[in-house]
CSV table of C-alpha atoms in Angstrom, one decimal:
chain,number,residue,atom,x,y,z
A,1,UNK,CA,0.0,0.0,0.0
A,2,UNK,CA,2.3,2.8,-1.3
A,3,UNK,CA,-0.5,5.3,-0.7
A,4,UNK,CA,0.0,4.6,3.1
A,5,UNK,CA,3.8,4.9,2.8
A,6,UNK,CA,4.5,1.2,2.9
A,7,UNK,CA,7.0,0.1,0.4
A,8,UNK,CA,7.4,-3.6,1.1
A,9,UNK,CA,5.1,-6.2,2.6
A,10,UNK,CA,4.9,-9.8,3.6
A,11,UNK,CA,2.9,-12.3,1.5
A,12,UNK,CA,1.8,-14.8,4.1
A,13,UNK,CA,0.3,-18.3,3.9
A,14,UNK,CA,-0.7,-20.8,6.6
A,15,UNK,CA,-0.2,-24.5,6.0
A,16,UNK,CA,-3.3,-26.7,6.0
A,17,UNK,CA,-3.8,-30.2,4.6
A,18,UNK,CA,-1.3,-32.9,3.6
A,19,UNK,CA,2.3,-32.2,2.7
A,20,UNK,CA,1.5,-31.9,-1.0
A,21,UNK,CA,-1.1,-29.2,-0.3
A,22,UNK,CA,1.3,-27.3,1.9
A,23,UNK,CA,4.1,-27.5,-0.7
A,24,UNK,CA,1.7,-26.2,-3.4
A,25,UNK,CA,0.7,-23.2,-1.2
A,26,UNK,CA,4.4,-22.4,-0.4
A,27,UNK,CA,5.4,-22.6,-4.0
A,28,UNK,CA,2.6,-20.2,-4.9
A,29,UNK,CA,3.6,-17.6,-2.3
A,30,UNK,CA,7.2,-17.9,-3.2
A,31,UNK,CA,6.4,-17.3,-6.9
A,32,UNK,CA,4.1,-14.4,-6.1
A,33,UNK,CA,6.8,-12.6,-4.1
A,34,UNK,CA,9.4,-13.4,-6.7
A,35,UNK,CA,7.3,-11.7,-9.3
A,36,UNK,CA,7.7,-8.4,-7.5
A,37,UNK,CA,10.6,-8.7,-5.0
A,38,UNK,CA,10.9,-4.9,-4.5
A,39,UNK,CA,7.5,-4.8,-2.9
A,40,UNK,CA,7.0,-8.3,-1.4
A,41,UNK,CA,8.7,-11.1,0.5
A,42,UNK,CA,7.3,-14.6,1.1
A,43,UNK,CA,6.3,-16.0,4.5
A,44,UNK,CA,5.7,-19.7,4.0
A,45,UNK,CA,4.3,-22.3,6.4
A,46,UNK,CA,4.2,-25.9,7.4
A,47,UNK,CA,1.4,-28.0,8.9
A,48,UNK,CA,2.6,-29.6,12.2
A,49,UNK,CA,0.2,-32.5,11.7
A,50,UNK,CA,2.5,-33.6,8.8
A,51,UNK,CA,5.2,-34.4,11.4
A,52,UNK,CA,8.7,-35.2,10.0
A,53,UNK,CA,7.6,-34.2,6.5
A,54,UNK,CA,7.3,-30.7,7.8
A,55,UNK,CA,11.0,-30.7,8.7
A,56,UNK,CA,11.8,-31.7,5.1
A,57,UNK,CA,9.6,-29.0,3.8
A,58,UNK,CA,11.5,-26.4,5.9
A,59,UNK,CA,14.7,-27.5,4.3
A,60,UNK,CA,13.2,-27.2,0.8
A,61,UNK,CA,11.8,-23.7,1.2
A,62,UNK,CA,14.9,-22.5,2.9
A,63,UNK,CA,16.8,-23.4,-0.2
A,64,UNK,CA,14.3,-21.3,-2.2
A,65,UNK,CA,15.1,-18.2,-0.1
A,66,UNK,CA,12.3,-18.2,2.5
A,67,UNK,CA,13.4,-16.5,5.7
A,68,UNK,CA,10.2,-16.6,7.7
A,69,UNK,CA,7.5,-19.2,8.3
A,70,UNK,CA,4.1,-18.7,9.8
A,71,UNK,CA,2.4,-20.9,12.3
A,72,UNK,CA,-1.2,-20.3,13.6
A,73,UNK,CA,-1.9,-22.3,16.7
A,74,UNK,CA,-5.7,-21.7,16.9
A,75,UNK,CA,-6.6,-22.2,13.2
A,76,UNK,CA,-4.1,-25.1,12.7
A,77,UNK,CA,-5.2,-26.5,16.0
A,78,UNK,CA,-1.9,-27.4,17.7
A,79,UNK,CA,-0.5,-26.8,21.1
A,80,UNK,CA,2.6,-24.6,21.4
A,81,UNK,CA,4.0,-27.2,23.9
A,82,UNK,CA,3.7,-30.1,21.5
A,83,UNK,CA,7.1,-31.8,20.8
A,84,UNK,CA,6.7,-31.3,17.0
A,85,UNK,CA,6.6,-27.5,17.5
A,86,UNK,CA,10.0,-27.6,19.3
A,87,UNK,CA,11.4,-29.7,16.5
A,88,UNK,CA,10.1,-27.3,13.9
A,89,UNK,CA,11.5,-24.3,15.8
A,90,UNK,CA,14.9,-26.0,16.2
A,91,UNK,CA,15.1,-26.8,12.5
A,92,UNK,CA,14.2,-23.2,11.6
A,93,UNK,CA,17.0,-22.0,13.8
A,94,UNK,CA,19.4,-24.4,12.1
A,95,UNK,CA,18.3,-23.1,8.7
A,96,UNK,CA,18.4,-19.5,9.7
A,97,UNK,CA,14.6,-19.0,9.5
A,98,UNK,CA,12.4,-17.0,11.8
A,99,UNK,CA,9.1,-18.4,13.2
A,100,UNK,CA,6.2,-16.0,13.1
A,101,UNK,CA,3.4,-17.2,15.4
A,102,UNK,CA,-0.1,-15.9,15.8
A,103,UNK,CA,-0.1,-15.3,19.5
A,104,UNK,CA,-3.8,-14.8,20.1
A,105,UNK,CA,-5.5,-18.0,21.1
A,106,UNK,CA,-8.6,-17.3,23.2
A,107,UNK,CA,-8.8,-21.0,24.1
A,108,UNK,CA,-5.3,-21.3,25.6
A,109,UNK,CA,-4.9,-19.2,28.7
A,110,UNK,CA,-1.3,-20.5,29.2
A,111,UNK,CA,-0.1,-19.7,25.8
A,112,UNK,CA,2.3,-16.8,26.7
A,113,UNK,CA,4.0,-19.0,29.2
A,114,UNK,CA,4.4,-21.7,26.5
A,115,UNK,CA,6.0,-19.2,24.2
A,116,UNK,CA,8.4,-18.2,27.0
A,117,UNK,CA,9.4,-21.9,27.5
A,118,UNK,CA,9.7,-22.5,23.7
A,119,UNK,CA,11.9,-19.4,23.1
A,120,UNK,CA,14.1,-20.3,26.1
A,121,UNK,CA,14.4,-23.9,24.9
A,122,UNK,CA,15.3,-22.9,21.4
A,123,UNK,CA,17.8,-19.9,21.9
A,124,UNK,CA,19.1,-20.3,18.4
A,125,UNK,CA,15.8,-19.6,16.8
A,126,UNK,CA,14.2,-16.2,16.3
A,127,UNK,CA,10.5,-15.8,17.1
A,128,UNK,CA,8.0,-13.1,16.2
A,129,UNK,CA,4.7,-13.2,18.2
A,130,UNK,CA,2.0,-11.6,16.2
A,131,UNK,CA,-0.5,-9.3,18.0
A,132,UNK,CA,1.6,-9.2,21.1
A,133,UNK,CA,-0.7,-11.8,22.8
A,134,UNK,CA,-3.6,-9.3,22.2
A,135,UNK,CA,-5.8,-8.9,25.3
A,136,UNK,CA,-3.1,-10.8,27.3
A,137,UNK,CA,-0.4,-8.3,26.4
A,138,UNK,CA,0.3,-7.6,30.1
A,139,UNK,CA,1.8,-11.1,30.4
A,140,UNK,CA,4.4,-10.3,27.7
A,141,UNK,CA,6.2,-8.1,30.3
A,142,UNK,CA,7.8,-11.4,31.3
A,143,UNK,CA,10.1,-11.0,28.3
A,144,UNK,CA,11.4,-7.7,29.7
A,145,UNK,CA,12.5,-9.5,32.9
A,146,UNK,CA,14.0,-12.4,30.9
A,147,UNK,CA,16.0,-10.0,28.7
A,148,UNK,CA,17.4,-8.3,31.8
A,149,UNK,CA,18.5,-11.8,32.8
A,150,UNK,CA,20.2,-12.3,29.5
A,151,UNK,CA,17.8,-14.9,28.1
A,152,UNK,CA,14.8,-14.9,25.6
A,153,UNK,CA,16.5,-12.2,23.6
A,154,UNK,CA,15.4,-14.0,20.5
A,155,UNK,CA,11.7,-12.8,20.6
A,156,UNK,CA,10.1,-10.0,18.7
A,157,UNK,CA,6.5,-8.8,18.7
A,158,UNK,CA,4.3,-7.9,15.7
A,159,UNK,CA,1.9,-5.2,17.0
A,160,UNK,CA,-0.8,-5.7,14.3
A,161,UNK,CA,-4.4,-5.6,15.5
A,162,UNK,CA,-3.4,-4.8,19.1
A,163,UNK,CA,-2.6,-1.2,18.2
A,164,UNK,CA,-5.8,-0.7,16.3
A,165,UNK,CA,-7.8,-2.1,19.2
A,166,UNK,CA,-6.0,-0.1,22.0
A,167,UNK,CA,-4.6,3.1,20.5
A,168,UNK,CA,-7.7,5.1,21.6
A,169,UNK,CA,-8.4,3.1,24.7
A,170,UNK,CA,-8.0,3.7,28.5
A,171,UNK,CA,-5.1,1.2,28.5
A,172,UNK,CA,-3.2,2.7,25.6
A,173,UNK,CA,-0.5,4.1,28.0
A,174,UNK,CA,-0.1,0.7,29.6
A,175,UNK,CA,0.5,-0.9,26.1
A,176,UNK,CA,3.1,1.8,25.3
A,177,UNK,CA,4.8,1.2,28.6
A,178,UNK,CA,4.9,-2.5,28.1
A,179,UNK,CA,6.3,-2.1,24.6
A,180,UNK,CA,9.1,0.1,25.9
A,181,UNK,CA,9.8,-2.1,28.9
A,182,UNK,CA,10.3,-5.1,26.6
A,183,UNK,CA,12.2,-2.8,24.1
A,184,UNK,CA,10.9,-1.0,21.1
A,185,UNK,CA,13.8,-2.7,19.3
A,186,UNK,CA,11.6,-5.8,19.5
A,187,UNK,CA,8.4,-4.4,18.1
A,188,UNK,CA,7.4,-4.8,14.4
A,189,UNK,CA,4.6,-3.1,12.5
A,190,UNK,CA,1.9,-5.2,10.9
A,191,UNK,CA,-1.6,-4.5,9.6
A,192,UNK,CA,-3.4,-7.9,10.0
A,193,UNK,CA,-5.0,-7.3,6.6
A,194,UNK,CA,-7.8,-7.8,5.7
A,195,UNK,CA,-9.1,-7.1,9.3
A,196,UNK,CA,-7.4,-3.8,9.2
A,197,UNK,CA,-5.9,-2.0,6.1
A,198,UNK,CA,-2.3,-0.9,6.1
A,199,UNK,CA,-3.4,2.7,6.3
A,200,UNK,CA,-5.6,2.0,9.3
A,201,UNK,CA,-2.7,0.2,11.1
A,202,UNK,CA,-0.3,2.9,10.2
A,203,UNK,CA,-2.6,5.6,11.6
A,204,UNK,CA,-3.2,3.6,14.8
A,205,UNK,CA,0.5,3.1,15.4
A,206,UNK,CA,1.3,6.7,15.0
A,207,UNK,CA,-1.5,7.6,17.5
A,208,UNK,CA,0.7,5.9,20.2
A,209,UNK,CA,2.9,9.0,20.2
A,210,UNK,CA,6.2,7.2,19.9
A,211,UNK,CA,9.4,9.1,19.0
A,212,UNK,CA,10.7,9.3,15.5
A,213,UNK,CA,13.5,6.9,16.4
A,214,UNK,CA,11.0,4.4,17.9
A,215,UNK,CA,8.8,4.6,14.8
A,216,UNK,CA,11.7,3.9,12.6
A,217,UNK,CA,12.5,0.8,14.5
A,218,UNK,CA,8.9,-0.4,14.3
A,219,UNK,CA,8.3,0.5,10.7
A,220,UNK,CA,11.6,-0.6,9.2
A,221,UNK,CA,14.7,-1.3,11.2
A,222,UNK,CA,13.5,-4.3,13.3
A,223,UNK,CA,12.1,-6.3,10.4
A,224,UNK,CA,15.0,-5.4,8.2
A,225,UNK,CA,17.3,-6.8,10.8
A,226,UNK,CA,15.4,-10.1,10.8
A,227,UNK,CA,15.2,-10.4,7.0
A,228,UNK,CA,18.9,-9.5,6.8
A,229,UNK,CA,19.7,-12.1,9.4
A,230,UNK,CA,21.0,-9.7,12.0
């Protein structure tokens, strides 16, 4: 959405079905991004239900240049604490890929704690938690404490949807405080399109009243660091 000042966006898929269906979807998103690489980059996926085949798919798409995969616990119906998730995360770390999780599951009250355990158990893997746990964002302050302890420094937060929901709310200042306590260097802009347009997400993020330096980190520097492998 160049009209909103956004020059490059992720094209994201989520893996459903058997391994052949997942491969076809990954190939499609890779091809779509390759057709216009100056504006798009691919975020592929695997289906944890496919077990060991998912690990082989990670290796295949890594060779095709994929740097981020998306997993969606609620729609793919898996538990963050499942052994296969640790295996997928470990393999992503070995391949230099980042794991983007949807972190809003209204049916799993313990999900933030599971993300803490997963990130600490896989220190060689980068994680991005989309929506910053949404209405449970207060729990993410645990990552601030962990960073002070020198652990869990491999976690970032996509602030899509949460900023649109809370920017004009009574708890907006608490959200801003939490973001800063964790570190704005760990916050990434997102729109959660089609729920919110890029322009709407951009306007909501700017309503937070962050400094120019903080906005640059959220809008550009942090995701550029991940895509560049820093």
